[in-house]
GROMACS .gro file of C-alpha atoms in nm:
model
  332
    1UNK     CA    1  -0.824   2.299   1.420
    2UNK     CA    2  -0.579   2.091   1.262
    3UNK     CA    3  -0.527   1.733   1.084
    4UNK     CA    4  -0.295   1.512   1.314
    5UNK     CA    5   0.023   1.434   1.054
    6UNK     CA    6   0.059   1.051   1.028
    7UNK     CA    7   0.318   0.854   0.831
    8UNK     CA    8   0.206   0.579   0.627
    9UNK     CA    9   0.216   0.286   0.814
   10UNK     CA   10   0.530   0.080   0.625
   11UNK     CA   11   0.580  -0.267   0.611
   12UNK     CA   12   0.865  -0.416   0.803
   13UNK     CA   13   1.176  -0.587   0.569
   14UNK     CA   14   0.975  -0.890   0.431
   15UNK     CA   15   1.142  -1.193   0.518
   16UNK     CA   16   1.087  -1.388   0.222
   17UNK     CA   17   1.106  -1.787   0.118
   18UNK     CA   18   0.951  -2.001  -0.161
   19UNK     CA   19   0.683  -2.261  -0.198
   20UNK     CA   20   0.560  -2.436  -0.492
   21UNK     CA   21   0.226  -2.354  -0.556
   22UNK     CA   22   0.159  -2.655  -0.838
   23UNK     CA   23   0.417  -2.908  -0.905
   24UNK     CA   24   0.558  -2.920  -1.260
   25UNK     CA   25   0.534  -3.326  -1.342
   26UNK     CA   26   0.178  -3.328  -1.252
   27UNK     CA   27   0.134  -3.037  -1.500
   28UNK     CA   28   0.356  -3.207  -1.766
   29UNK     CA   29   0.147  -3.560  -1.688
   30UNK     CA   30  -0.147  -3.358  -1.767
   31UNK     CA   31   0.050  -3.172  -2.110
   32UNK     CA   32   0.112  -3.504  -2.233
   33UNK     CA   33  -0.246  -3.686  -2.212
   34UNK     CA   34  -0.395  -3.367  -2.369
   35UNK     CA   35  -0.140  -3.409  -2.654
   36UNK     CA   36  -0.232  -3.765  -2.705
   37UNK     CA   37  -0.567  -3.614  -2.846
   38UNK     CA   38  -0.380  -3.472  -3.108
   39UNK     CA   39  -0.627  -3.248  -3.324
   40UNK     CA   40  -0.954  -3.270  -3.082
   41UNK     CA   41  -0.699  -3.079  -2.806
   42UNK     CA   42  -0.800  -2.746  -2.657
   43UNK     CA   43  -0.509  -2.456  -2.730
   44UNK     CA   44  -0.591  -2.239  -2.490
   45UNK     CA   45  -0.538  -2.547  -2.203
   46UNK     CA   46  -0.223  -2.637  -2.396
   47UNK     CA   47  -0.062  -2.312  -2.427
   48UNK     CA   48  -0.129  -2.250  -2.035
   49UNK     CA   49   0.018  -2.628  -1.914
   50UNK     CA   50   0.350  -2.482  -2.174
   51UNK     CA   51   0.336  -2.147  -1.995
   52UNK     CA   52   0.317  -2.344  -1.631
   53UNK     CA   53   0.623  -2.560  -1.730
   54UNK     CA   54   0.789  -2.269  -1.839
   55UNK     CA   55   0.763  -2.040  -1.545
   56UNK     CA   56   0.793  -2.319  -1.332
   57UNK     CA   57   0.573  -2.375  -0.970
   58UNK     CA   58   0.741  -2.176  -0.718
   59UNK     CA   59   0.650  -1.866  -0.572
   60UNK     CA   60   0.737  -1.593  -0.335
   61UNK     CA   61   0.596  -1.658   0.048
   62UNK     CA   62   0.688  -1.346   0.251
   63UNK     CA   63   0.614  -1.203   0.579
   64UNK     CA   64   0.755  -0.892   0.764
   65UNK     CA   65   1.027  -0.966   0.980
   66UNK     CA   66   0.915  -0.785   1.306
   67UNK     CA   67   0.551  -0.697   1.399
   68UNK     CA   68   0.441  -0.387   1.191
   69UNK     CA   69   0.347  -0.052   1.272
   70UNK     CA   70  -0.020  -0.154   1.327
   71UNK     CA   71  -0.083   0.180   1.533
   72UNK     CA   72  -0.019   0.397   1.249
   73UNK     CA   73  -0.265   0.158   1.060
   74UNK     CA   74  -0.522   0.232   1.315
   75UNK     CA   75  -0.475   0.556   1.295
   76UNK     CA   76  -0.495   0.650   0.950
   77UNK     CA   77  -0.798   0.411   0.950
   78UNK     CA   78  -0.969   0.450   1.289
   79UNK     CA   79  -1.276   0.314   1.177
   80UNK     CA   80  -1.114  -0.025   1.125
   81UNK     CA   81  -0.902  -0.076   1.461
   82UNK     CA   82  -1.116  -0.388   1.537
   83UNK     CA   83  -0.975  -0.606   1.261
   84UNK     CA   84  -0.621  -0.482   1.256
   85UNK     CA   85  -0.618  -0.493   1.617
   86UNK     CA   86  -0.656  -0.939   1.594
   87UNK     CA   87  -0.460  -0.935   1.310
   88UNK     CA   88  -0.166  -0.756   1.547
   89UNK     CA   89  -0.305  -1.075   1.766
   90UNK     CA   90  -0.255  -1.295   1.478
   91UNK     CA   91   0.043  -1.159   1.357
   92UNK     CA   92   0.261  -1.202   1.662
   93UNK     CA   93   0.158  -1.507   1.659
   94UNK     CA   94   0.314  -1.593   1.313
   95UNK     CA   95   0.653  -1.387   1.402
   96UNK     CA   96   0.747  -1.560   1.691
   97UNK     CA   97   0.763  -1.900   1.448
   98UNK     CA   98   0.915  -2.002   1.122
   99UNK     CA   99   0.543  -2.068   1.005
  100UNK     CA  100   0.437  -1.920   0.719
  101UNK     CA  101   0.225  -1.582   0.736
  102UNK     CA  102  -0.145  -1.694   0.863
  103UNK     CA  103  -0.428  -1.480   0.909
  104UNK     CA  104  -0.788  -1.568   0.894
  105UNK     CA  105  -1.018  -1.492   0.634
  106UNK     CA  106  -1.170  -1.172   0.706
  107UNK     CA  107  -1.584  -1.043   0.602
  108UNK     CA  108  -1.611  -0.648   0.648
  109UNK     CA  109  -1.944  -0.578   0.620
  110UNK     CA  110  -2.054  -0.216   0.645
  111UNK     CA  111  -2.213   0.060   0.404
  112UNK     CA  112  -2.079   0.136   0.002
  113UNK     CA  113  -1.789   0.362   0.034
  114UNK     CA  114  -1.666   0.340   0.361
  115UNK     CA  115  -1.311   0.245   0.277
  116UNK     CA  116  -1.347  -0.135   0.288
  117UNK     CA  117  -1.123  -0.191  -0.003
  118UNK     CA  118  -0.910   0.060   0.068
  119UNK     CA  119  -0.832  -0.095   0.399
  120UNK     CA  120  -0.759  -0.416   0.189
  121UNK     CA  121  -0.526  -0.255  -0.060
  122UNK     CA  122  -0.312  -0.093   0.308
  123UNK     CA  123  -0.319  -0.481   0.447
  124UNK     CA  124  -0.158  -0.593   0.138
  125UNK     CA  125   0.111  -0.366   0.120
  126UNK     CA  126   0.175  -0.366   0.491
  127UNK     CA  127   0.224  -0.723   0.455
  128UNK     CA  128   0.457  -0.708   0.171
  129UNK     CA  129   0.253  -0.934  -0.055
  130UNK     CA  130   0.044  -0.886  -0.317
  131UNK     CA  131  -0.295  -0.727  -0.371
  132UNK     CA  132  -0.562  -0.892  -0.620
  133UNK     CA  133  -0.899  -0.760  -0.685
  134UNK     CA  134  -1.227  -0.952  -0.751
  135UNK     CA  135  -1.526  -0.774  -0.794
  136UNK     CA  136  -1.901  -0.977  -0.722
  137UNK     CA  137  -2.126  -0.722  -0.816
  138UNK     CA  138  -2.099  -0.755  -1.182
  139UNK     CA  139  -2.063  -1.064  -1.205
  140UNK     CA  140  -2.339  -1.356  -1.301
  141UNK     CA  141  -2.128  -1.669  -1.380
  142UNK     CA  142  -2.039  -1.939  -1.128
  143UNK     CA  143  -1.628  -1.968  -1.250
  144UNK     CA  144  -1.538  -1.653  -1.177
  145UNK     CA  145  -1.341  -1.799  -0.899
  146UNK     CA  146  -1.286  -2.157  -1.007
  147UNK     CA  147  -1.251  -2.145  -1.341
  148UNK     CA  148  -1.489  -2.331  -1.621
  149UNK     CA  149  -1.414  -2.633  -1.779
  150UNK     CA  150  -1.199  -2.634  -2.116
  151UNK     CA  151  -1.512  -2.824  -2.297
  152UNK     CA  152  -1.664  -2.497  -2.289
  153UNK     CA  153  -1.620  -2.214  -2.571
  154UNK     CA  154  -1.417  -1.917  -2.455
  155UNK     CA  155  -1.353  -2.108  -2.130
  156UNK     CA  156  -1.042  -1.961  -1.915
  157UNK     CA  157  -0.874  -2.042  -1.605
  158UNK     CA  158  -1.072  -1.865  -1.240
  159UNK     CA  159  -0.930  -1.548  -1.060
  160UNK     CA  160  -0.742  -1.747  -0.794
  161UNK     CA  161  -0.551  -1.954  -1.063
  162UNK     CA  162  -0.454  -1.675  -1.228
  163UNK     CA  163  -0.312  -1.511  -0.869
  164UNK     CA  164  -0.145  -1.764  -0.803
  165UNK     CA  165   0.012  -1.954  -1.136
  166UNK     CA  166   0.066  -1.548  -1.283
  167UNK     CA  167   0.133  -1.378  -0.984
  168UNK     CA  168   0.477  -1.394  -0.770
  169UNK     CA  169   0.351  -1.505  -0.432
  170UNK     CA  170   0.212  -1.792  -0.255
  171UNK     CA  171   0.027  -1.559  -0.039
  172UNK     CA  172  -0.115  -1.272  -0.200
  173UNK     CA  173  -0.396  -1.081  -0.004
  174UNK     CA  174  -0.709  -1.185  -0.272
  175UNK     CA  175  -1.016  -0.911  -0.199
  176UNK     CA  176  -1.383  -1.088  -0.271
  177UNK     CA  177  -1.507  -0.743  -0.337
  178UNK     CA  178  -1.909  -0.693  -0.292
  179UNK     CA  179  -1.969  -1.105  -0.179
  180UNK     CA  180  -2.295  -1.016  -0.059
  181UNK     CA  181  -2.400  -0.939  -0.432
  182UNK     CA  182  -2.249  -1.209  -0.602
  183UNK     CA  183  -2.469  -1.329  -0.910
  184UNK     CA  184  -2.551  -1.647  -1.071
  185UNK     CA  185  -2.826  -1.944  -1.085
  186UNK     CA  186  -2.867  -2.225  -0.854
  187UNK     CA  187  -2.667  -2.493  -1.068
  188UNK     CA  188  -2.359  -2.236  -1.099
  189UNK     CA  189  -2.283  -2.098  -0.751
  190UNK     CA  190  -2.002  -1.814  -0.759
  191UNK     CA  191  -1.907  -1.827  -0.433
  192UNK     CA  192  -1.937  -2.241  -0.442
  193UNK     CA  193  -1.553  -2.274  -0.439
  194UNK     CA  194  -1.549  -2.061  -0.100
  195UNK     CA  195  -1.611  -2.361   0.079
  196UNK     CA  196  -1.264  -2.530  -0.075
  197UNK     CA  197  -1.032  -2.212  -0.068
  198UNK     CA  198  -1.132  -2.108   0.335
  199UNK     CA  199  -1.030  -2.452   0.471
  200UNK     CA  200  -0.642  -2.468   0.451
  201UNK     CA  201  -0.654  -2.837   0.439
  202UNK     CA  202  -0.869  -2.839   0.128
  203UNK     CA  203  -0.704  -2.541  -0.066
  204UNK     CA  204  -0.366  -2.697  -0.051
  205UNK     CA  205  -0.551  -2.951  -0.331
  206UNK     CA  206  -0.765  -2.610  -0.508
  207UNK     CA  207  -0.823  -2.792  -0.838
  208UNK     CA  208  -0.929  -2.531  -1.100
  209UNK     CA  209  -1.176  -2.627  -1.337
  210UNK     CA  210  -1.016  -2.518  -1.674
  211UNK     CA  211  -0.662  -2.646  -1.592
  212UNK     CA  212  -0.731  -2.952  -1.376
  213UNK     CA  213  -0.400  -2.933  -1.191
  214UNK     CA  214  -0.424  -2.900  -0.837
  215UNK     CA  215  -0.319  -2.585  -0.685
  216UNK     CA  216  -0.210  -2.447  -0.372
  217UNK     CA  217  -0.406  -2.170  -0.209
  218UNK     CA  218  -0.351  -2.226   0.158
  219UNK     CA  219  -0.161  -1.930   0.190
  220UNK     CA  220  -0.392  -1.679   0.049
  221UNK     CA  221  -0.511  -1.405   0.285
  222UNK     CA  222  -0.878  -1.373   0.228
  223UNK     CA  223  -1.021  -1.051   0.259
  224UNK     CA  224  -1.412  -1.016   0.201
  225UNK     CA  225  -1.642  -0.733   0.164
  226UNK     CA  226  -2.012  -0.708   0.173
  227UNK     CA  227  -2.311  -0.472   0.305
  228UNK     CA  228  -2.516  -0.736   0.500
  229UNK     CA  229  -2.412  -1.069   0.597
  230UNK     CA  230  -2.809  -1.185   0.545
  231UNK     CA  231  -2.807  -1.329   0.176
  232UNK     CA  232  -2.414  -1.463   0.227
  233UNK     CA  233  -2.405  -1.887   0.308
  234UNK     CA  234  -2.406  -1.968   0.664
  235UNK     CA  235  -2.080  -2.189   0.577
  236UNK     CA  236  -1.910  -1.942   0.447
  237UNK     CA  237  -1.968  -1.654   0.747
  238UNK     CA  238  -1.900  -1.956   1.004
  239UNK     CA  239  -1.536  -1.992   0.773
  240UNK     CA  240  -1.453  -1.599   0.858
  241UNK     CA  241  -1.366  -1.376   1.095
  242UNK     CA  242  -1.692  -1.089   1.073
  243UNK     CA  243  -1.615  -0.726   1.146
  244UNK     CA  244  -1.919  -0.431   1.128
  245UNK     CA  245  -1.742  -0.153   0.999
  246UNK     CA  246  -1.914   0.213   1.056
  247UNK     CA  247  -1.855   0.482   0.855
  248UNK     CA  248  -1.603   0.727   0.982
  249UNK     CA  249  -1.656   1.023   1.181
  250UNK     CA  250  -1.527   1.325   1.103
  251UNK     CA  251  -1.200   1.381   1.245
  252UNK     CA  252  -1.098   1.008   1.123
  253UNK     CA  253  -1.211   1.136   0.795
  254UNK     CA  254  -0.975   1.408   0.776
  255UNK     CA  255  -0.737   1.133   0.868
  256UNK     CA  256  -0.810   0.874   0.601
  257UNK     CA  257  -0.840   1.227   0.368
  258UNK     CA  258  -0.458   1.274   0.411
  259UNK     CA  259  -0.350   0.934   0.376
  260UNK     CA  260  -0.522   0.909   0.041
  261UNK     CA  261  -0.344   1.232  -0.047
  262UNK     CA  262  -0.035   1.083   0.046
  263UNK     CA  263  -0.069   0.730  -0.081
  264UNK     CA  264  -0.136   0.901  -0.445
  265UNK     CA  265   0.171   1.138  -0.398
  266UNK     CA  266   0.446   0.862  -0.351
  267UNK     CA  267   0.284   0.611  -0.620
  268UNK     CA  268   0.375   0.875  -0.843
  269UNK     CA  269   0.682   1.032  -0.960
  270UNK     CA  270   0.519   1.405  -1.034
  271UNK     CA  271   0.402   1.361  -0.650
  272UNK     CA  272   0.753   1.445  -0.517
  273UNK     CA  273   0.634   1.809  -0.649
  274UNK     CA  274   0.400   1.856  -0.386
  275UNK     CA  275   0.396   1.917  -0.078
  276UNK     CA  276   0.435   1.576   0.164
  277UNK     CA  277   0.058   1.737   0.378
  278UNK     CA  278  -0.236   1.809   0.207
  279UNK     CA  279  -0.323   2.184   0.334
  280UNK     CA  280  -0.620   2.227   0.621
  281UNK     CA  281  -0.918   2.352   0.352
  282UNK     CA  282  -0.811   2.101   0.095
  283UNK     CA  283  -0.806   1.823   0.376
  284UNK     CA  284  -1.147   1.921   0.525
  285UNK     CA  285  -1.284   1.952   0.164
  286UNK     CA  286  -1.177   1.580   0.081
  287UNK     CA  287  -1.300   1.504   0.388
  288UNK     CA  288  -1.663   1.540   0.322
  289UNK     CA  289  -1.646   1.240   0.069
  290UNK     CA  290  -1.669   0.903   0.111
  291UNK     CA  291  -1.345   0.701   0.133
  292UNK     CA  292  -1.431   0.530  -0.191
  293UNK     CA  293  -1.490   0.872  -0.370
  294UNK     CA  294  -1.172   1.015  -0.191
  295UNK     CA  295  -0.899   0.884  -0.491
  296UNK     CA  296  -1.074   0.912  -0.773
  297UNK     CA  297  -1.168   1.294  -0.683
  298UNK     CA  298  -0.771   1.355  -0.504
  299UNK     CA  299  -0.617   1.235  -0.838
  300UNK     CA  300  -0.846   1.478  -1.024
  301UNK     CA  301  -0.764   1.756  -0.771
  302UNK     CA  302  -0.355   1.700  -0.856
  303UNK     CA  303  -0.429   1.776  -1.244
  304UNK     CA  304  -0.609   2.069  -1.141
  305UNK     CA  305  -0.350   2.190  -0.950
  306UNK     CA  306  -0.133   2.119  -1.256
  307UNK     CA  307  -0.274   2.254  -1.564
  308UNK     CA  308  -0.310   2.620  -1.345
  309UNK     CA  309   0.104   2.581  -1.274
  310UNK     CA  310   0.105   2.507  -0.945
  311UNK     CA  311   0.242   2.239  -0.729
  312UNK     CA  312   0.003   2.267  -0.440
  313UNK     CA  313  -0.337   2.167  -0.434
  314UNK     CA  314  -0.621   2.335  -0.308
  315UNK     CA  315  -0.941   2.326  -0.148
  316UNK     CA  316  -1.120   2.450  -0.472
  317UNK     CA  317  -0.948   2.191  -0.708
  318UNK     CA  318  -1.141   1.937  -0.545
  319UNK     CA  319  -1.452   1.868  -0.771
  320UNK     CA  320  -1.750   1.685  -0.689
  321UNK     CA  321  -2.109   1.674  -0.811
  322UNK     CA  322  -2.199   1.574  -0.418
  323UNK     CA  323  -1.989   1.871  -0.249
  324UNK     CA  324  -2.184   2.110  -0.272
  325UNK     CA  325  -2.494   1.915  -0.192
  326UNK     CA  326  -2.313   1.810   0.126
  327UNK     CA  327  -2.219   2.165   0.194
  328UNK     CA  328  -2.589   2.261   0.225
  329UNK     CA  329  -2.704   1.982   0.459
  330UNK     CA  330  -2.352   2.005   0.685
  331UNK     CA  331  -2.083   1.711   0.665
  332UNK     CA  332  -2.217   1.351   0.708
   0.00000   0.00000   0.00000
């Protein structure tokens, strides 16, 4: 038995434009009145209107220039061929226009580990955009997203802001990592700005608590993840395209198992050393883990490999507590 080879799936040339994402005189309007307080004025809210002025409001809005390889997508991720299968829909769509790149926001739901963010982190890059990360699960306060107000101590802008006023594009792929589990009390709702950012008409106007300035975020691609769709807002599933997303079987596995391998070979320079396939046994051995565990253990594996002076890796330098506990009860 062997692993089908697959090549990466690679975005096509990005066409990319610009957009403004704020507008500079409304952030200098705003500079000037918090100024005019003199000594009562927040620094922190100061020194980011300066750094907006500075950098100035536009941003990179890409898209590929001809429909991507979405097969090879689906086939290094079988398990996911429902979602990337509209967003081929979708994406067509966009190509055949001079619109900018629009996909809807997308809720995976489906067991820890199965490769949800992974999946996220391919999109992205596929896409040409960026790739930000929010993780739900650990956290309990309500302005994770939108910010909290400069009144308060330690106050700072919310994860969106800071994609889009520090990133470089307009429409970055933004992950909502673990939604499901989001934290929190009634009067500060986490996922509360949801309801803005998901409407395009409203999160052209995304007004971030801490800076005050409206924003642009109707370019974002949303990507959410969660385990059950039960304790997540009716408003916000009816806002999103829903996908159940089972756990790979075993040959798709072995698939995802080499495309981790590979993805970790090219984003490093020491990974033009190896060799461009994982062997069978190592493959198989990866295989058994879930996608989630796959990196961490794969990156692991490589310094195995290195510290015993070789430049192949093998089926015993990957290490995990679970392995052999899988071993015993047969792959799952």
């Amino acid at each position: 038995m062997s692993v089908p080879a697959t090549i990466p799936a690679r975005p096509a040339i990005s066409i990319a434009g610009f957009k403004d994402v704020y507008h500079v005189p409304r952030v200098e309007a705003a500079l000037s009145e918090l100024q005019d307080l003199g000594a009562g004025a927040n620094d922190a809210l100061k020194a980011t209107y300066v750094r907006m002025i500075r950098t100035g409001g536009q941003r990179f809005t890409v898209k590929p220039s001809q429909l991507p390889d979405i097969d090879a997508l689906i086939n290094e991720l079988p398990n996911f061929a429902e979602p990337l299968a509209d967003i081929r829909r979708q994406l067509a769509l966009s190509l055949s226009s001079d619109d900018a790149l629009d996909l809807e926001p997308i809720l995976l739901l489906g067991d820890p580990g199965i490769g949800k963010t992974h999946f996220a982190r391919r999109l992205a890059h596929l896409l040409g955009t960026g790739h930000n990360f929010i993780g739900m699960s650990s956290l309990t306060a309500g302005w994770i997203l939108s910010g909290a107000s400069a009144q308060w101590k330690n106050a700072k802008p919310g994860k969106v802001f800071d994609a889009l006023v520090n990133g470089d594009y307009a429409n970055p792929v933004i992950v909502v990592d673990e939604i499901d589990k989001a934290g929190g009390d009634r009067q500060f709702d986490p996922l509360g700005s949801l309801y803005t950012l998901l409407e395009p008409a409203t999160a052209r106007e995304f007004v971030d608590e801490f800076a005050e300035v409206p924003i642009d975020a109707s370019d974002v691609v949303w990507v959410a993840t969660a385990n059950q769709a039960s304790s997540i807002p009716e408003p916000i599933l009816n806002r999103m395209n829903v996908y159940e997303i089972d756990a790979p079987d075993e040959p798709g596995s072995q698939r995802i198992a080499q495309a981790v391998y590979r993805e970790l070979r090219a984003e490093h320079s020491w990974g033009r050393l190896f060799p461009e396939e994982l062997g069978f046994e190592a493959v198989e051995r990866l295989a058994r883990l879930k996608p989630r565990e796959m990196r961490r253990v794969m990156l692991s594996a490589f310094g195995h490999a290195k510290i015993d002076g070789r430049h192949e890796v093998l089926a015993s330098d990957i290490k995990h507590e679970g392995l052999a506990r899988r071993s015993r009860i047969g792959f799952s």
